[in-house]
Short mmCIF file of C-alpha atoms in Angstrom, two decimals:
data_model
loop_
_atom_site.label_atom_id
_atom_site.label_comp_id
_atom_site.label_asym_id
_atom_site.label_seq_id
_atom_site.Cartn_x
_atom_site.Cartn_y
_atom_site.Cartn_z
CA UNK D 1 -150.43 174.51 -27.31
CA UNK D 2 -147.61 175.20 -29.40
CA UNK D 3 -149.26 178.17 -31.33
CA UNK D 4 -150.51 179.65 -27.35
CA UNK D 5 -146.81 179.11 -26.78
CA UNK D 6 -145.60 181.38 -30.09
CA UNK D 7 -148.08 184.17 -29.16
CA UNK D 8 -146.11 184.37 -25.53
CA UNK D 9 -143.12 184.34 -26.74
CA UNK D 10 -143.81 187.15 -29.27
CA UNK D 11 -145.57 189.23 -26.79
CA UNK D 12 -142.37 187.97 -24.28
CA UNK D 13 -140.11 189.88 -26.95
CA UNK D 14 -142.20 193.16 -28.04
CA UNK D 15 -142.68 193.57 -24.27
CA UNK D 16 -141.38 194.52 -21.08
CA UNK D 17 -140.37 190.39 -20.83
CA UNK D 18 -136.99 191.26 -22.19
CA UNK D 19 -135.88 194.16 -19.37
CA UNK D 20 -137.69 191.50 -16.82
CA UNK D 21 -135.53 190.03 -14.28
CA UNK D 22 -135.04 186.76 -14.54
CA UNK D 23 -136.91 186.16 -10.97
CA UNK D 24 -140.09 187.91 -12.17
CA UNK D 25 -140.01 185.96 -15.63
CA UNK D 26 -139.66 182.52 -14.33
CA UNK D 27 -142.15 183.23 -11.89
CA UNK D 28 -144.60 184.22 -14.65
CA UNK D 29 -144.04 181.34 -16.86
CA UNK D 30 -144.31 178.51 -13.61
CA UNK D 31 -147.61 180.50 -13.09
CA UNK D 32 -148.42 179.84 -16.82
CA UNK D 33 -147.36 176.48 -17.11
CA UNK D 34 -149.62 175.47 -13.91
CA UNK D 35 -152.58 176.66 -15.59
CA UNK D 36 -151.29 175.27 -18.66
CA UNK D 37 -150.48 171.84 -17.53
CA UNK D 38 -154.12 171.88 -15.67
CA UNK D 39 -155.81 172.33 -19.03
CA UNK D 40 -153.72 169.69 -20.43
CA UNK D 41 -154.63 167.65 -17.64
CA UNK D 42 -158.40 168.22 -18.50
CA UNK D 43 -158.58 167.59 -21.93
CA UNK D 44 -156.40 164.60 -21.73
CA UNK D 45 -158.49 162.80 -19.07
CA UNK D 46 -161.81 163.75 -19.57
CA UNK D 47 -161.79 164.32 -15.91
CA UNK D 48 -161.32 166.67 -13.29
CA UNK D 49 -161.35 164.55 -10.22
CA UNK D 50 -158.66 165.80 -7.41
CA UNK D 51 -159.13 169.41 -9.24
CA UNK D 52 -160.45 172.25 -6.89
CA UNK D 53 -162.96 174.29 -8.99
CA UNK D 54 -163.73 176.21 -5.75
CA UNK D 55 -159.94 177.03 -5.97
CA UNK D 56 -160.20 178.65 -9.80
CA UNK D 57 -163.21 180.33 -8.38
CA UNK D 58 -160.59 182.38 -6.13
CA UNK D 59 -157.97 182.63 -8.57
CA UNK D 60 -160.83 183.94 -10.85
CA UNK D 61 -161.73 186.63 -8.54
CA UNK D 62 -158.33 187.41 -7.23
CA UNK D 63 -157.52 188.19 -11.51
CA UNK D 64 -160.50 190.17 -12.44
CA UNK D 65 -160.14 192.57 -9.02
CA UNK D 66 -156.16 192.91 -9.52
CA UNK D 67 -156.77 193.53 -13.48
CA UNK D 68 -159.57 195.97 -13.29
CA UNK D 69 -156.88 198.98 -14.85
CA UNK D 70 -157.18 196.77 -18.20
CA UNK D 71 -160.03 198.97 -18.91
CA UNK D 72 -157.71 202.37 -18.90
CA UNK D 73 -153.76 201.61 -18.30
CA UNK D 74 -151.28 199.56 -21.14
CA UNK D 75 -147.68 199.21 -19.52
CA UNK D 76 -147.07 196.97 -22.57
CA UNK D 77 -148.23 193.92 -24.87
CA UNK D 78 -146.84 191.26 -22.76
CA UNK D 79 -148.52 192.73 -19.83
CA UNK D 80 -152.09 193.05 -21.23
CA UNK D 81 -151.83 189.77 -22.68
CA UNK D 82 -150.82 187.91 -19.55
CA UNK D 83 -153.43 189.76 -17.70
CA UNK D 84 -155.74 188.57 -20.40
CA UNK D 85 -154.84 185.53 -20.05
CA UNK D 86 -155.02 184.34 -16.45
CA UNK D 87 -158.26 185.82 -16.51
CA UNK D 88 -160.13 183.73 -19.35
CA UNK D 89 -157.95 180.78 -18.58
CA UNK D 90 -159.21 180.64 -15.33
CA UNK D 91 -162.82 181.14 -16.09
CA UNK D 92 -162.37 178.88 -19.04
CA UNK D 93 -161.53 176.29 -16.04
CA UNK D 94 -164.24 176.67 -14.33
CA UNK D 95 -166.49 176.34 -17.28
CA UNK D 96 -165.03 173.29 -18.09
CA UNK D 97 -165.63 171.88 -14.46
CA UNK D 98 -169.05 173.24 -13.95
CA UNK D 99 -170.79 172.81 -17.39
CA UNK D 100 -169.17 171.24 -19.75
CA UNK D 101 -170.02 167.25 -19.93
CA UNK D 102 -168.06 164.79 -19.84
CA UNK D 103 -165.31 166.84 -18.02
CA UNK D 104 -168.22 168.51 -15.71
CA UNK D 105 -169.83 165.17 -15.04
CA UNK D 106 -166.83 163.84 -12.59
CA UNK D 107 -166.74 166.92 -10.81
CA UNK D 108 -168.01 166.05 -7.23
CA UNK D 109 -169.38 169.33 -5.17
CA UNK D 110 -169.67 167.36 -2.28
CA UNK D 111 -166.08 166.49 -1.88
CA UNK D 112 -164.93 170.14 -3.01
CA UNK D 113 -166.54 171.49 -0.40
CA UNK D 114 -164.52 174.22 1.73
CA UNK D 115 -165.84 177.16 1.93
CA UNK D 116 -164.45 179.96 1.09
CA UNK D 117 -167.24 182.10 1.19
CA UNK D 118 -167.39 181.78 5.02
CA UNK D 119 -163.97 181.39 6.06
CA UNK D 120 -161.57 183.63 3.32
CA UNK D 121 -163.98 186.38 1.61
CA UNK D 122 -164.54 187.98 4.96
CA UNK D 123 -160.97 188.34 6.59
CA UNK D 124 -159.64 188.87 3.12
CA UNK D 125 -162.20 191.85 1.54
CA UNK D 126 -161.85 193.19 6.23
CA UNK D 127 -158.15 192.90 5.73
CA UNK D 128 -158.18 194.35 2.38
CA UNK D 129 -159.98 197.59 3.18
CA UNK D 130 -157.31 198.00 6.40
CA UNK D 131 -153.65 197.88 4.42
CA UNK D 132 -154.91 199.60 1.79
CA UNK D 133 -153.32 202.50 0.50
CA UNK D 134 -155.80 204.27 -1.38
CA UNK D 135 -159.62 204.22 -0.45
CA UNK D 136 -160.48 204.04 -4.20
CA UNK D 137 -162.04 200.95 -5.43
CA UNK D 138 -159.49 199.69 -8.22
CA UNK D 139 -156.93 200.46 -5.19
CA UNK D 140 -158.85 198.50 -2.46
CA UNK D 141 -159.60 195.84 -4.84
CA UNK D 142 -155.96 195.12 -5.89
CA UNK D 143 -155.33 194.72 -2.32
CA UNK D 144 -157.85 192.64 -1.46
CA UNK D 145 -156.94 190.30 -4.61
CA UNK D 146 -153.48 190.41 -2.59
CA UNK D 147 -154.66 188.55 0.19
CA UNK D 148 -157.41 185.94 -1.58
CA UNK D 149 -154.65 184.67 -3.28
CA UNK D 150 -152.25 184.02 -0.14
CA UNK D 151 -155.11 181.47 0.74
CA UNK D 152 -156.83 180.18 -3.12
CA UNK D 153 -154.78 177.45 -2.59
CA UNK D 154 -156.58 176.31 0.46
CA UNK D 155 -159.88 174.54 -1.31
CA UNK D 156 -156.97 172.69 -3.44
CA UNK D 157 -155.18 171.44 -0.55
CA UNK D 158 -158.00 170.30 1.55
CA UNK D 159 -159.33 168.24 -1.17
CA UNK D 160 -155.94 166.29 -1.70
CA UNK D 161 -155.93 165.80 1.80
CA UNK D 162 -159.35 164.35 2.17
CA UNK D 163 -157.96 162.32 -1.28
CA UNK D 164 -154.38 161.35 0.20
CA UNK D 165 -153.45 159.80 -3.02
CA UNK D 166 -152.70 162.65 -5.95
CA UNK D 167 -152.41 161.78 -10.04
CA UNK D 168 -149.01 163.03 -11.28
CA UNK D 169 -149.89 166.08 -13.30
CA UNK D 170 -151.91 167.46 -10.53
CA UNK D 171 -149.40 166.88 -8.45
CA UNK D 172 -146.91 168.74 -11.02
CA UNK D 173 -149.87 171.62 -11.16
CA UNK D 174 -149.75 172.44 -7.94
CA UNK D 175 -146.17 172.27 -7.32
CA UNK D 176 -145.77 175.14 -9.81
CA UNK D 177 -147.81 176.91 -8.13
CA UNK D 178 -145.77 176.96 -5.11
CA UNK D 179 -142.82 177.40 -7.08
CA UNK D 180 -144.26 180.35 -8.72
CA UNK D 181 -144.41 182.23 -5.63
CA UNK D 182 -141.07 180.83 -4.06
CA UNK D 183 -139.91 182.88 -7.46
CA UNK D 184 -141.51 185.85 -6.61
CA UNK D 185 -140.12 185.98 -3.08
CA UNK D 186 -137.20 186.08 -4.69
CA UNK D 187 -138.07 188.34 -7.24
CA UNK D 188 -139.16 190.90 -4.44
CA UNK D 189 -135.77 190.43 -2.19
CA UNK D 190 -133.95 191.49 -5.60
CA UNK D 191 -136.17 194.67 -6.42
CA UNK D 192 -135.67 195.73 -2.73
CA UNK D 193 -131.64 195.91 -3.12
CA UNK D 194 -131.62 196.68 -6.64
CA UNK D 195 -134.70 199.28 -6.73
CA UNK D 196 -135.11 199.88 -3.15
CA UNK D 197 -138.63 198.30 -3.76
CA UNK D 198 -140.96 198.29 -0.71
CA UNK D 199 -144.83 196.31 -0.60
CA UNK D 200 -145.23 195.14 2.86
CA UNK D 201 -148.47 193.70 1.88
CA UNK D 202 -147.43 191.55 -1.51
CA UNK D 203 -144.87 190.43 0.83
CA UNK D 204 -146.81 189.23 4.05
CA UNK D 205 -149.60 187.72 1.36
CA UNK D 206 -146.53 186.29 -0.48
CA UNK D 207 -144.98 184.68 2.76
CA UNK D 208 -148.59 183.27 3.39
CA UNK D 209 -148.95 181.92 0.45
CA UNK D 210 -145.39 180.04 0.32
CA UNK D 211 -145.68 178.53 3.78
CA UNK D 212 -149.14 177.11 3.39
CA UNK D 213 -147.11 175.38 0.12
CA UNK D 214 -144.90 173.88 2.63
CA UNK D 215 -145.94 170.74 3.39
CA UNK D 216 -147.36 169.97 0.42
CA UNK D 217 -144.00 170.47 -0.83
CA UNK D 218 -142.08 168.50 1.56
CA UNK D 219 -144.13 165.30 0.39
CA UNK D 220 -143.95 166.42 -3.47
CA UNK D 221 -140.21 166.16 -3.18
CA UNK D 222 -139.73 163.49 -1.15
CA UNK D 223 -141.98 161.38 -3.71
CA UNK D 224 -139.71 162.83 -6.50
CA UNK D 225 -136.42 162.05 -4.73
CA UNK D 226 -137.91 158.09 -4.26
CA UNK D 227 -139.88 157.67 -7.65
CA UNK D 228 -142.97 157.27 -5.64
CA UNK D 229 -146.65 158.13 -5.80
CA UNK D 230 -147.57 161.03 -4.23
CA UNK D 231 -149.34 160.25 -0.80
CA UNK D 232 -150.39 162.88 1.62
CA UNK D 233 -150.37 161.75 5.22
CA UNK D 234 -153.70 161.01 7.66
CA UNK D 235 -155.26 164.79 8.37
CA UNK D 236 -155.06 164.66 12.51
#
Protein backbone atom coordinates (compact mmCIF):
# COMPACT_ATOMS: atom_id res chain seq x y z
CA UNK A 1 0.00 0.00 0.00
CA UNK A 2 2.64 2.28 0.79
CA UNK A 3 4.55 1.88 -2.60
CA UNK A 4 0.59 2.37 -4.53
CA UNK A 5 0.65 5.39 -2.25
CA UNK A 6 4.36 6.79 -3.62
CA UNK A 7 3.30 6.21 -7.27
CA UNK A 8 0.14 8.76 -6.51
CA UNK A 9 1.88 11.04 -5.00
CA UNK A 10 4.53 11.24 -7.78
CA UNK A 11 2.01 11.26 -10.47
CA UNK A 12 0.01 13.93 -7.83
CA UNK A 13 3.24 16.20 -8.37
CA UNK A 14 4.28 15.74 -12.25
CA UNK A 15 0.55 16.33 -12.86
CA UNK A 16 -2.22 18.58 -13.07
CA UNK A 17 -2.73 17.53 -8.97
CA UNK A 18 -0.69 20.54 -8.08
CA UNK A 19 -2.91 23.47 -10.08
CA UNK A 20 -6.03 21.20 -8.66
CA UNK A 21 -8.28 22.90 -6.34
CA UNK A 22 -8.28 21.69 -3.25
CA UNK A 23 -12.18 20.58 -3.65
CA UNK A 24 -11.40 18.44 -6.72
CA UNK A 25 -8.23 16.84 -4.97
CA UNK A 26 -9.81 15.78 -1.81
CA UNK A 27 -12.58 14.52 -3.65
CA UNK A 28 -10.22 12.31 -5.70
CA UNK A 29 -8.28 10.95 -2.90
CA UNK A 30 -11.81 10.06 -0.58
CA UNK A 31 -12.71 8.31 -3.94
CA UNK A 32 -9.29 6.50 -3.73
CA UNK A 33 -9.18 5.74 -0.29
CA UNK A 34 -12.83 4.02 -0.52
CA UNK A 35 -11.60 1.71 -3.00
CA UNK A 36 -8.52 1.49 -1.14
CA UNK A 37 -9.85 0.78 2.24
CA UNK A 38 -12.34 -1.90 0.42
CA UNK A 39 -9.31 -3.86 -0.78
CA UNK A 40 -7.85 -3.62 2.56
CA UNK A 41 -10.97 -4.78 3.87
CA UNK A 42 -10.76 -7.91 1.54
CA UNK A 43 -7.51 -9.10 2.01
CA UNK A 44 -7.63 -8.62 5.69
CA UNK A 45 -10.82 -10.69 6.23
CA UNK A 46 -10.83 -13.17 3.77
CA UNK A 47 -14.35 -12.10 3.27
CA UNK A 48 -16.56 -10.02 1.44
CA UNK A 49 -19.80 -10.40 3.25
CA UNK A 50 -21.91 -6.90 3.45
CA UNK A 51 -19.81 -5.98 0.09
CA UNK A 52 -22.04 -5.24 -3.05
CA UNK A 53 -20.22 -6.87 -6.04
CA UNK A 54 -23.32 -5.91 -8.12
CA UNK A 55 -22.31 -2.34 -6.98
CA UNK A 56 -18.45 -2.61 -8.49
CA UNK A 57 -20.20 -4.07 -11.44
CA UNK A 58 -21.69 -0.37 -11.96
CA UNK A 59 -18.80 1.45 -10.88
CA UNK A 60 -16.95 -0.85 -13.41
CA UNK A 61 -19.08 0.16 -16.22
CA UNK A 62 -19.65 3.71 -15.24
CA UNK A 63 -15.23 3.86 -15.49
CA UNK A 64 -14.65 2.06 -18.68
CA UNK A 65 -17.66 4.24 -20.62
CA UNK A 66 -16.41 7.69 -18.96
CA UNK A 67 -12.59 6.62 -19.77
CA UNK A 68 -13.01 5.43 -23.28
CA UNK A 69 -10.67 8.83 -24.57
CA UNK A 70 -7.70 6.80 -22.77
CA UNK A 71 -7.29 5.26 -26.09
CA UNK A 72 -6.49 8.87 -27.92
CA UNK A 73 -6.43 12.00 -25.33
CA UNK A 74 -3.43 12.53 -22.30
CA UNK A 75 -4.38 15.78 -20.25
CA UNK A 76 -1.54 14.58 -17.98
CA UNK A 77 0.16 11.65 -15.87
CA UNK A 78 -1.94 12.01 -12.89
CA UNK A 79 -4.96 11.91 -15.01
CA UNK A 80 -4.21 8.72 -17.02
CA UNK A 81 -3.10 7.06 -14.03
CA UNK A 82 -6.18 7.71 -11.93
CA UNK A 83 -8.26 6.77 -14.82
CA UNK A 84 -6.18 3.65 -14.91
CA UNK A 85 -6.69 3.05 -11.82
CA UNK A 86 -10.37 3.10 -10.88
CA UNK A 87 -10.75 1.03 -13.76
CA UNK A 88 -8.55 -2.18 -12.84
CA UNK A 89 -9.21 -1.56 -9.20
CA UNK A 90 -12.64 -2.00 -9.71
CA UNK A 91 -12.51 -5.01 -11.91
CA UNK A 92 -9.80 -6.33 -9.70
CA UNK A 93 -12.86 -6.20 -7.05
CA UNK A 94 -14.98 -7.97 -8.71
CA UNK A 95 -12.55 -10.68 -9.51
CA UNK A 96 -11.82 -11.06 -6.12
CA UNK A 97 -15.63 -11.46 -5.21
CA UNK A 98 -16.61 -13.62 -8.08
CA UNK A 99 -13.63 -16.04 -8.53
CA UNK A 100 -11.19 -15.92 -6.35
CA UNK A 101 -11.61 -18.58 -3.29
CA UNK A 102 -11.61 -18.06 -0.18
CA UNK A 103 -12.65 -14.35 -0.64
CA UNK A 104 -15.26 -15.54 -3.53
CA UNK A 105 -16.58 -18.36 -1.40
CA UNK A 106 -18.57 -15.91 1.21
CA UNK A 107 -19.95 -13.99 -1.44
CA UNK A 108 -23.78 -14.71 -1.34
CA UNK A 109 -25.68 -13.89 -4.87
CA UNK A 110 -28.77 -14.45 -3.32
CA UNK A 111 -28.60 -11.71 -0.81
CA UNK A 112 -26.88 -9.23 -3.42
CA UNK A 113 -29.58 -9.41 -5.40
CA UNK A 114 -30.99 -5.93 -6.81
CA UNK A 115 -31.10 -5.61 -10.01
CA UNK A 116 -29.72 -3.27 -11.77
CA UNK A 117 -30.09 -4.61 -15.01
CA UNK A 118 -33.90 -4.07 -14.83
CA UNK A 119 -34.33 -1.12 -12.82
CA UNK A 120 -30.97 1.41 -13.59
CA UNK A 121 -29.44 0.30 -17.15
CA UNK A 122 -32.63 1.30 -18.84
CA UNK A 123 -33.53 4.86 -17.42
CA UNK A 124 -29.84 5.51 -17.22
CA UNK A 125 -28.44 4.41 -21.05
CA UNK A 126 -32.81 6.35 -22.08
CA UNK A 127 -31.67 9.26 -20.02
CA UNK A 128 -28.25 9.20 -21.28
CA UNK A 129 -29.00 9.38 -24.99
CA UNK A 130 -31.61 12.55 -24.06
CA UNK A 131 -29.01 15.18 -22.15
CA UNK A 132 -26.48 14.37 -24.25
CA UNK A 133 -24.62 16.83 -26.00
CA UNK A 134 -23.05 15.16 -28.74
CA UNK A 135 -24.66 12.08 -30.57
CA UNK A 136 -21.18 10.44 -30.81
CA UNK A 137 -20.60 7.38 -28.87
CA UNK A 138 -17.55 8.36 -26.51
CA UNK A 139 -19.95 11.55 -25.95
CA UNK A 140 -23.18 9.57 -25.19
CA UNK A 141 -21.29 7.16 -23.22
CA UNK A 142 -19.67 9.69 -20.81
CA UNK A 143 -23.08 10.81 -20.18
CA UNK A 144 -24.63 7.85 -19.60
CA UNK A 145 -21.64 6.83 -17.09
CA UNK A 146 -22.95 10.27 -15.51
CA UNK A 147 -26.09 8.97 -14.48
CA UNK A 148 -25.16 5.00 -13.54
CA UNK A 149 -23.12 6.39 -11.07
CA UNK A 150 -25.82 8.81 -9.35
CA UNK A 151 -27.49 5.34 -8.52
CA UNK A 152 -24.18 2.43 -8.22
CA UNK A 153 -24.62 2.99 -4.84
CA UNK A 154 -28.06 1.57 -4.74
CA UNK A 155 -27.13 -2.47 -4.80
CA UNK A 156 -24.72 -1.32 -1.75
CA UNK A 157 -27.34 0.23 0.19
CA UNK A 158 -30.04 -2.27 -0.20
CA UNK A 159 -27.86 -4.97 0.96
CA UNK A 160 -26.93 -3.12 4.32
CA UNK A 161 -30.40 -2.60 4.74
CA UNK A 162 -31.55 -6.12 4.33
CA UNK A 163 -28.15 -6.65 6.80
CA UNK A 164 -29.04 -3.74 9.38
CA UNK A 165 -25.89 -4.37 11.21
CA UNK A 166 -22.58 -3.01 9.11
CA UNK A 167 -18.62 -4.05 10.03
CA UNK A 168 -16.65 -0.82 10.61
CA UNK A 169 -14.50 -0.55 7.53
CA UNK A 170 -17.43 -1.02 5.33
CA UNK A 171 -19.07 1.29 7.04
CA UNK A 172 -15.90 3.75 6.65
CA UNK A 173 -15.99 2.56 2.70
CA UNK A 174 -19.02 3.74 2.02
CA UNK A 175 -18.98 6.85 3.92
CA UNK A 176 -16.16 8.02 1.62
CA UNK A 177 -17.98 7.49 -0.93
CA UNK A 178 -20.55 9.90 0.01
CA UNK A 179 -18.03 12.20 1.08
CA UNK A 180 -16.38 12.02 -2.19
CA UNK A 181 -19.21 13.46 -3.92
CA UNK A 182 -20.29 15.98 -1.08
CA UNK A 183 -16.53 17.21 -2.28
CA UNK A 184 -17.33 17.44 -5.66
CA UNK A 185 -20.50 19.45 -5.11
CA UNK A 186 -18.38 21.64 -3.76
CA UNK A 187 -15.80 21.43 -6.14
CA UNK A 188 -18.46 22.32 -8.93
CA UNK A 189 -20.08 25.46 -6.88
CA UNK A 190 -16.30 26.80 -6.89
CA UNK A 191 -15.56 26.24 -10.75
CA UNK A 192 -18.96 27.96 -11.45
CA UNK A 193 -17.82 31.40 -9.63
CA UNK A 194 -14.28 31.03 -10.27
CA UNK A 195 -14.48 29.62 -14.05
CA UNK A 196 -17.99 30.33 -14.79
CA UNK A 197 -18.21 26.44 -15.13
CA UNK A 198 -21.62 25.10 -16.27
CA UNK A 199 -22.66 20.89 -16.44
CA UNK A 200 -26.24 20.73 -15.64
CA UNK A 201 -26.03 17.07 -15.95
CA UNK A 202 -22.77 16.20 -13.55
CA UNK A 203 -24.71 18.36 -11.33
CA UNK A 204 -28.34 16.82 -11.26
CA UNK A 205 -26.39 13.15 -11.29
CA UNK A 206 -24.19 14.69 -8.53
CA UNK A 207 -27.25 15.94 -6.39
CA UNK A 208 -28.68 12.32 -6.93
CA UNK A 209 -26.02 10.74 -5.91
CA UNK A 210 -25.45 12.86 -2.52
CA UNK A 211 -29.05 12.63 -1.37
CA UNK A 212 -29.46 8.92 -1.82
CA UNK A 213 -26.08 9.13 0.70
CA UNK A 214 -28.29 10.83 3.07
CA UNK A 215 -29.57 8.61 5.30
CA UNK A 216 -27.01 6.40 5.30
CA UNK A 217 -25.12 9.23 6.50
CA UNK A 218 -27.31 10.45 9.15
CA UNK A 219 -26.90 6.92 10.95
CA UNK A 220 -22.98 6.78 10.08
CA UNK A 221 -22.60 9.91 12.14
CA UNK A 222 -24.79 9.48 14.68
CA UNK A 223 -22.93 6.02 15.44
CA UNK A 224 -19.63 8.04 15.30
CA UNK A 225 -20.84 10.86 17.58
CA UNK A 226 -22.00 7.79 20.30
CA UNK A 227 -19.10 5.19 19.72
CA UNK A 228 -21.68 2.79 18.55
CA UNK A 229 -22.10 0.03 16.01
CA UNK A 230 -23.49 0.97 13.02
CA UNK A 231 -27.25 -0.18 12.81
CA UNK A 232 -29.53 0.69 9.99
CA UNK A 233 -33.16 0.95 10.97
CA UNK A 234 -36.23 -1.72 9.97
CA UNK A 235 -36.81 -1.10 5.90
CA UNK A 236 -40.82 -0.10 6.09
Amino acid sequence: RSQFWCLVSCCFLAGEGAAMNIFRLAGDMLHLSSIMLLLWKLNKSKSCVGVSCRMQELYAAVFIFRYLDLFWSFISVYNTVMKVVFITATVYLIYLMRVKPPISQTYERSTDSFQYELYLLGPCFLLGLITTEEYTIPEVLWTVSIWLESVAIVPQLVLLQQMREVENLTSHFVGCMGAYRAFYILNWVYRYFADDYVNWVGWVGGLVQTVLYGDFFFYYAKSKWYGSKLVLPVAT
